[in-house]
Amino acid sequence: MEKNLRSIIEESIELLTKISKTPKLDIEVILCHILKWDKIKLMMNYDYILSPKDREKFDKMIAMRTKRMPIAYIINNKEFMGFDFYVDENVLIPRPDNELIVEELILEVEKKIDNNKSDE
């Protein structure tokens, strides 16, 4: 019998609880990625049945997550400073605190530029 999203989410939460502090969020991110939906559409369609192809993708991605692979590597995407970046195992995943460093760097560069303009 085919299972709806609600059932799939509930079953998968049990699988991920041991390895993730946010199992439901992990599952929702994966489902939204596969279905190309936002979280609101996902929440409004818990009775939706995944196609066999999408269910296969989901099962593979959940298997990766049970091995503690970061979600960003699983979906090959990480938002950083308002931009989406492709990520995989060959790159470091940008963290929120990295945004502070980049913002400070931008301010310093802008100061240097302003100083150079005033020196001219």
Coordinates of N, CA and C in Angstrom, one line a residue:
M1 N 0.8 -1.2 0.0 CA 0.0 0.0 0.0 C 0.9 1.3 0.0
E2 N 0.5 2.2 -0.8 CA 1.3 3.4 -0.9 C 1.0 4.3 0.3
K3 N 2.0 5.0 0.8 CA 1.8 5.8 2.0 C 1.8 7.3 1.6
N4 N 1.0 8.0 2.4 CA 1.0 9.5 2.1 C 2.2 10.1 2.8
L5 N 2.4 11.4 2.6 CA 3.5 12.1 3.2 C 3.5 12.1 4.7
R6 N 2.3 12.2 5.3 CA 2.2 12.2 6.8 C 2.8 10.9 7.3
S7 N 2.5 9.8 6.7 CA 3.0 8.5 7.2 C 4.5 8.4 6.9
I8 N 4.9 8.8 5.8 CA 6.4 8.8 5.4 C 7.2 9.6 6.4
I9 N 6.7 10.8 6.7 CA 7.3 11.7 7.7 C 7.4 11.1 9.0
E10 N 6.3 10.5 9.5 CA 6.3 9.9 10.8 C 7.3 8.7 10.9
E11 N 7.3 7.9 9.9 CA 8.3 6.7 9.9 C 9.7 7.2 9.8
S12 N 9.9 8.2 9.0 CA 11.3 8.7 8.9 C 11.8 9.4 10.1
I13 N 11.0 10.1 10.8 CA 11.4 10.7 12.1 C 12.0 9.7 13.0
E14 N 11.4 8.5 13.1 CA 11.9 7.5 14.0 C 13.3 7.1 13.5
L15 N 13.6 7.0 12.2 CA 14.9 6.7 11.7 C 16.0 7.7 12.0
L16 N 15.6 9.0 12.0 CA 16.5 10.1 12.1 C 16.7 10.6 13.5
T17 N 15.8 10.2 14.4 CA 15.9 10.8 15.8 C 17.2 10.5 16.5
K18 N 17.8 9.3 16.2 CA 19.1 8.9 16.8 C 20.3 9.8 16.3
I19 N 20.2 10.3 15.1 CA 21.3 11.0 14.5 C 21.1 12.5 14.3
S20 N 19.9 13.0 14.5 CA 19.7 14.4 14.2 C 18.8 15.1 15.3
K21 N 19.2 16.3 15.6 CA 18.4 17.1 16.6 C 17.2 17.6 16.0
T22 N 17.1 17.6 14.6 CA 16.0 18.2 13.9 C 15.5 17.2 12.8
P23 N 15.0 16.0 13.2 CA 14.6 15.0 12.2 C 13.5 15.5 11.3
K24 N 12.5 16.1 11.9 CA 11.3 16.5 11.1 C 11.7 17.6 10.1
L25 N 12.5 18.5 10.5 CA 13.0 19.6 9.6 C 13.9 18.9 8.5
D26 N 14.7 18.0 8.8 CA 15.5 17.3 7.8 C 14.7 16.7 6.7
I27 N 13.6 16.0 7.2 CA 12.7 15.3 6.3 C 12.0 16.3 5.4
E28 N 11.5 17.4 6.0 CA 10.8 18.4 5.3 C 11.6 19.0 4.2
V29 N 12.9 19.3 4.5 CA 13.8 19.9 3.6 C 14.0 18.9 2.4
I30 N 14.2 17.7 2.7 CA 14.4 16.7 1.6 C 13.2 16.6 0.8
L31 N 12.0 16.5 1.4 CA 10.8 16.4 0.6 C 10.5 17.6 -0.3
C32 N 10.7 18.8 0.3 CA 10.6 20.1 -0.4 C 11.5 20.1 -1.6
H33 N 12.7 19.6 -1.4 CA 13.7 19.6 -2.5 C 13.2 18.6 -3.6
I34 N 12.8 17.4 -3.3 CA 12.4 16.5 -4.3 C 11.1 16.9 -5.0
L35 N 10.2 17.5 -4.3 CA 8.9 17.9 -4.9 C 8.9 19.3 -5.5
K36 N 10.0 20.0 -5.2 CA 10.1 21.4 -5.6 C 9.0 22.3 -5.1
W37 N 8.6 22.0 -3.8 CA 7.6 22.7 -3.1 C 8.2 23.6 -2.0
D38 N 7.5 24.6 -1.5 CA 7.9 25.3 -0.3 C 7.3 24.5 0.9
K39 N 7.7 24.9 2.1 CA 7.2 24.2 3.3 C 5.7 24.3 3.5
I40 N 5.1 25.5 3.1 CA 3.7 25.7 3.3 C 2.9 24.7 2.4
K41 N 3.4 24.5 1.2 CA 2.7 23.6 0.3 C 2.8 22.2 0.8
L42 N 4.0 21.9 1.3 CA 4.2 20.5 1.9 C 3.2 20.3 3.0
M43 N 3.1 21.3 3.9 CA 2.2 21.1 5.1 C 0.7 21.0 4.7
M44 N 0.4 21.6 3.6 CA -1.0 21.6 3.1 C -1.3 20.3 2.3
N45 N -0.3 19.5 2.1 CA -0.5 18.3 1.2 C 0.0 17.0 1.9
Y46 N -0.2 16.9 3.2 CA 0.3 15.7 3.9 C -0.4 14.4 3.4
D47 N -1.5 14.5 2.6 CA -2.2 13.3 2.1 C -1.6 12.9 0.7
Y48 N -0.7 13.7 0.2 CA -0.1 13.5 -1.1 C 0.7 12.1 -1.1
I49 N 0.6 11.4 -2.2 CA 1.3 10.2 -2.4 C 2.5 10.4 -3.3
L50 N 3.7 10.1 -2.9 CA 4.9 10.3 -3.7 C 4.8 9.3 -4.9
S51 N 5.3 9.7 -6.0 CA 5.4 8.8 -7.2 C 6.5 7.8 -6.8
P52 N 6.5 6.6 -7.4 CA 7.6 5.6 -7.1 C 9.0 6.2 -7.3
K53 N 9.1 7.0 -8.4 CA 10.5 7.7 -8.6 C 10.9 8.6 -7.5
D54 N 9.9 9.4 -7.0 CA 10.2 10.4 -5.9 C 10.4 9.6 -4.6
R55 N 9.7 8.5 -4.4 CA 9.9 7.7 -3.2 C 11.2 7.1 -3.2
E56 N 11.7 6.7 -4.3 CA 13.0 6.1 -4.4 C 14.1 7.1 -4.1
K57 N 13.9 8.3 -4.7 CA 14.9 9.4 -4.3 C 14.9 9.7 -2.8
F58 N 13.7 9.8 -2.3 CA 13.5 10.1 -0.8 C 14.2 9.0 0.0
D59 N 14.0 7.8 -0.3 CA 14.6 6.7 0.5 C 16.1 6.7 0.4
K60 N 16.7 7.1 -0.8 CA 18.1 7.2 -1.0 C 18.7 8.4 -0.1
M61 N 18.0 9.5 -0.1 CA 18.4 10.7 0.6 C 18.3 10.4 2.1
I62 N 17.3 9.7 2.6 CA 17.1 9.4 4.0 C 18.2 8.5 4.4
A63 N 18.6 7.5 3.5 CA 19.7 6.6 3.9 C 21.0 7.4 4.0
M64 N 21.2 8.4 3.2 CA 22.4 9.2 3.3 C 22.4 9.9 4.6
R65 N 21.2 10.5 5.0 CA 21.1 11.2 6.2 C 21.3 10.3 7.5
T66 N 20.9 9.1 7.4 CA 21.1 8.2 8.5 C 22.6 7.9 8.7
K67 N 23.4 8.1 7.7 CA 24.8 8.0 7.8 C 25.5 9.3 8.2
R68 N 24.6 10.2 8.7 CA 25.1 11.6 9.2 C 25.6 12.5 8.1
M69 N 25.3 12.3 6.8 CA 25.6 13.2 5.8 C 24.8 14.5 6.0
P70 N 25.5 15.6 5.9 CA 24.7 16.9 6.1 C 23.7 17.1 5.0
I71 N 22.6 17.7 5.4 CA 21.5 17.9 4.5 C 21.9 18.7 3.2
A72 N 22.8 19.7 3.4 CA 23.3 20.5 2.3 C 24.0 19.6 1.3
Y73 N 24.7 18.6 1.7 CA 25.4 17.7 0.7 C 24.3 16.8 0.0
I74 N 23.3 16.4 0.8 CA 22.3 15.5 0.2 C 21.5 16.2 -0.9
I75 N 21.1 17.5 -0.6 CA 20.3 18.2 -1.6 C 21.2 19.1 -2.5
N76 N 22.5 19.1 -2.3 CA 23.5 19.9 -3.1 C 23.1 21.4 -3.1
N77 N 22.7 21.9 -2.0 CA 22.3 23.3 -1.9 C 22.5 23.9 -0.5
K78 N 23.0 25.1 -0.4 CA 23.1 25.8 0.9 C 22.9 27.3 0.6
E79 N 21.9 27.9 1.3 CA 21.7 29.3 1.2 C 22.8 30.0 2.1
F80 N 23.3 31.1 1.5 CA 24.3 31.9 2.3 C 24.2 33.3 1.8
M81 N 23.9 34.2 2.8 CA 23.7 35.6 2.5 C 22.7 35.9 1.4
G82 N 21.7 35.1 1.4 CA 20.6 35.4 0.4 C 20.8 34.8 -0.9
F83 N 21.9 34.0 -1.1 CA 22.2 33.3 -2.4 C 22.2 31.8 -2.1
D84 N 21.7 31.1 -3.1 CA 21.8 29.6 -3.1 C 23.1 29.2 -3.8
F85 N 23.8 28.3 -3.1 CA 25.1 27.8 -3.6 C 25.0 26.3 -3.8
Y86 N 25.6 25.8 -4.8 CA 25.7 24.3 -5.0 C 26.9 23.9 -4.1
V87 N 26.6 22.8 -3.3 CA 27.6 22.3 -2.4 C 27.6 20.8 -2.5
D88 N 28.8 20.2 -2.4 CA 28.9 18.8 -2.3 C 30.1 18.5 -1.3
E89 N 30.5 17.2 -1.3 CA 31.5 16.8 -0.3 C 32.9 17.5 -0.6
N90 N 33.0 18.2 -1.8 CA 34.3 18.8 -2.1 C 34.4 20.2 -1.6
V91 N 33.4 20.7 -0.9 CA 33.4 22.1 -0.4 C 32.9 22.1 1.0
L92 N 33.4 23.1 1.8 CA 32.9 23.3 3.1 C 31.5 24.0 3.0
I93 N 30.6 23.6 3.9 CA 29.3 24.2 4.0 C 29.4 25.5 4.7
P94 N 28.9 26.6 4.1 CA 28.9 27.9 4.8 C 28.0 27.8 6.0
R95 N 28.5 28.4 7.1 CA 27.7 28.4 8.4 C 27.2 29.8 8.6
P96 N 26.1 30.0 9.4 CA 25.6 31.3 9.7 C 26.6 32.3 10.2
D97 N 27.5 31.8 11.1 CA 28.5 32.7 11.7 C 29.5 33.2 10.6
N98 N 29.6 32.5 9.5 CA 30.5 32.9 8.4 C 29.9 34.2 7.8
E99 N 28.6 34.4 7.9 CA 28.0 35.6 7.3 C 28.5 36.9 8.0
L100 N 28.7 36.8 9.4 CA 29.2 37.9 10.1 C 30.6 38.3 9.7
I101 N 31.5 37.2 9.4 CA 32.8 37.5 8.9 C 32.8 38.2 7.6
V102 N 32.0 37.7 6.7 CA 31.9 38.3 5.3 C 31.4 39.7 5.4
E103 N 30.4 40.0 6.3 CA 29.8 41.3 6.4 C 30.9 42.3 7.0
E104 N 31.7 41.8 7.9 CA 32.8 42.6 8.4 C 33.9 42.9 7.3
L105 N 34.2 41.9 6.6 CA 35.1 42.0 5.5 C 34.6 43.0 4.4
I106 N 33.3 43.0 4.1 CA 32.8 43.9 3.2 C 32.9 45.4 3.7
L107 N 32.6 45.5 5.0 CA 32.8 46.9 5.6 C 34.2 47.4 5.5
E108 N 35.2 46.5 5.8 CA 36.6 46.9 5.7 C 37.0 47.2 4.3
V109 N 36.5 46.5 3.3 CA 36.9 46.8 1.9 C 36.3 48.1 1.5
E110 N 35.0 48.4 1.9 CA 34.4 49.6 1.6 C 35.1 50.8 2.2
K111 N 35.6 50.6 3.5 CA 36.4 51.7 4.1 C 37.7 52.0 3.3
K112 N 38.3 50.9 2.9 CA 39.6 51.1 2.1 C 39.3 51.8 0.8
I113 N 38.2 51.4 0.2 CA 37.9 52.1 -1.1 C 37.6 53.6 -0.8
D114 N 36.8 53.9 0.2 CA 36.5 55.3 0.5 C 37.8 56.0 0.9
N115 N 38.7 55.4 1.6 CA 39.9 56.1 2.0 C 40.8 56.4 0.8
N116 N 40.8 55.4 -0.2 CA 41.6 55.6 -1.4 C 41.0 56.7 -2.2
K117 N 39.7 56.8 -2.3 CA 39.0 57.9 -3.1 C 39.3 59.2 -2.5
S118 N 39.4 59.3 -1.1 CA 39.6 60.6 -0.5 C 41.1 61.0 -0.6
D119 N 42.0 60.0 -0.8 CA 43.4 60.3 -0.9 C 43.7 60.9 -2.3
E120 N 42.8 60.7 -3.2 CA 43.1 61.1 -4.6 C 43.0 62.5 -4.8

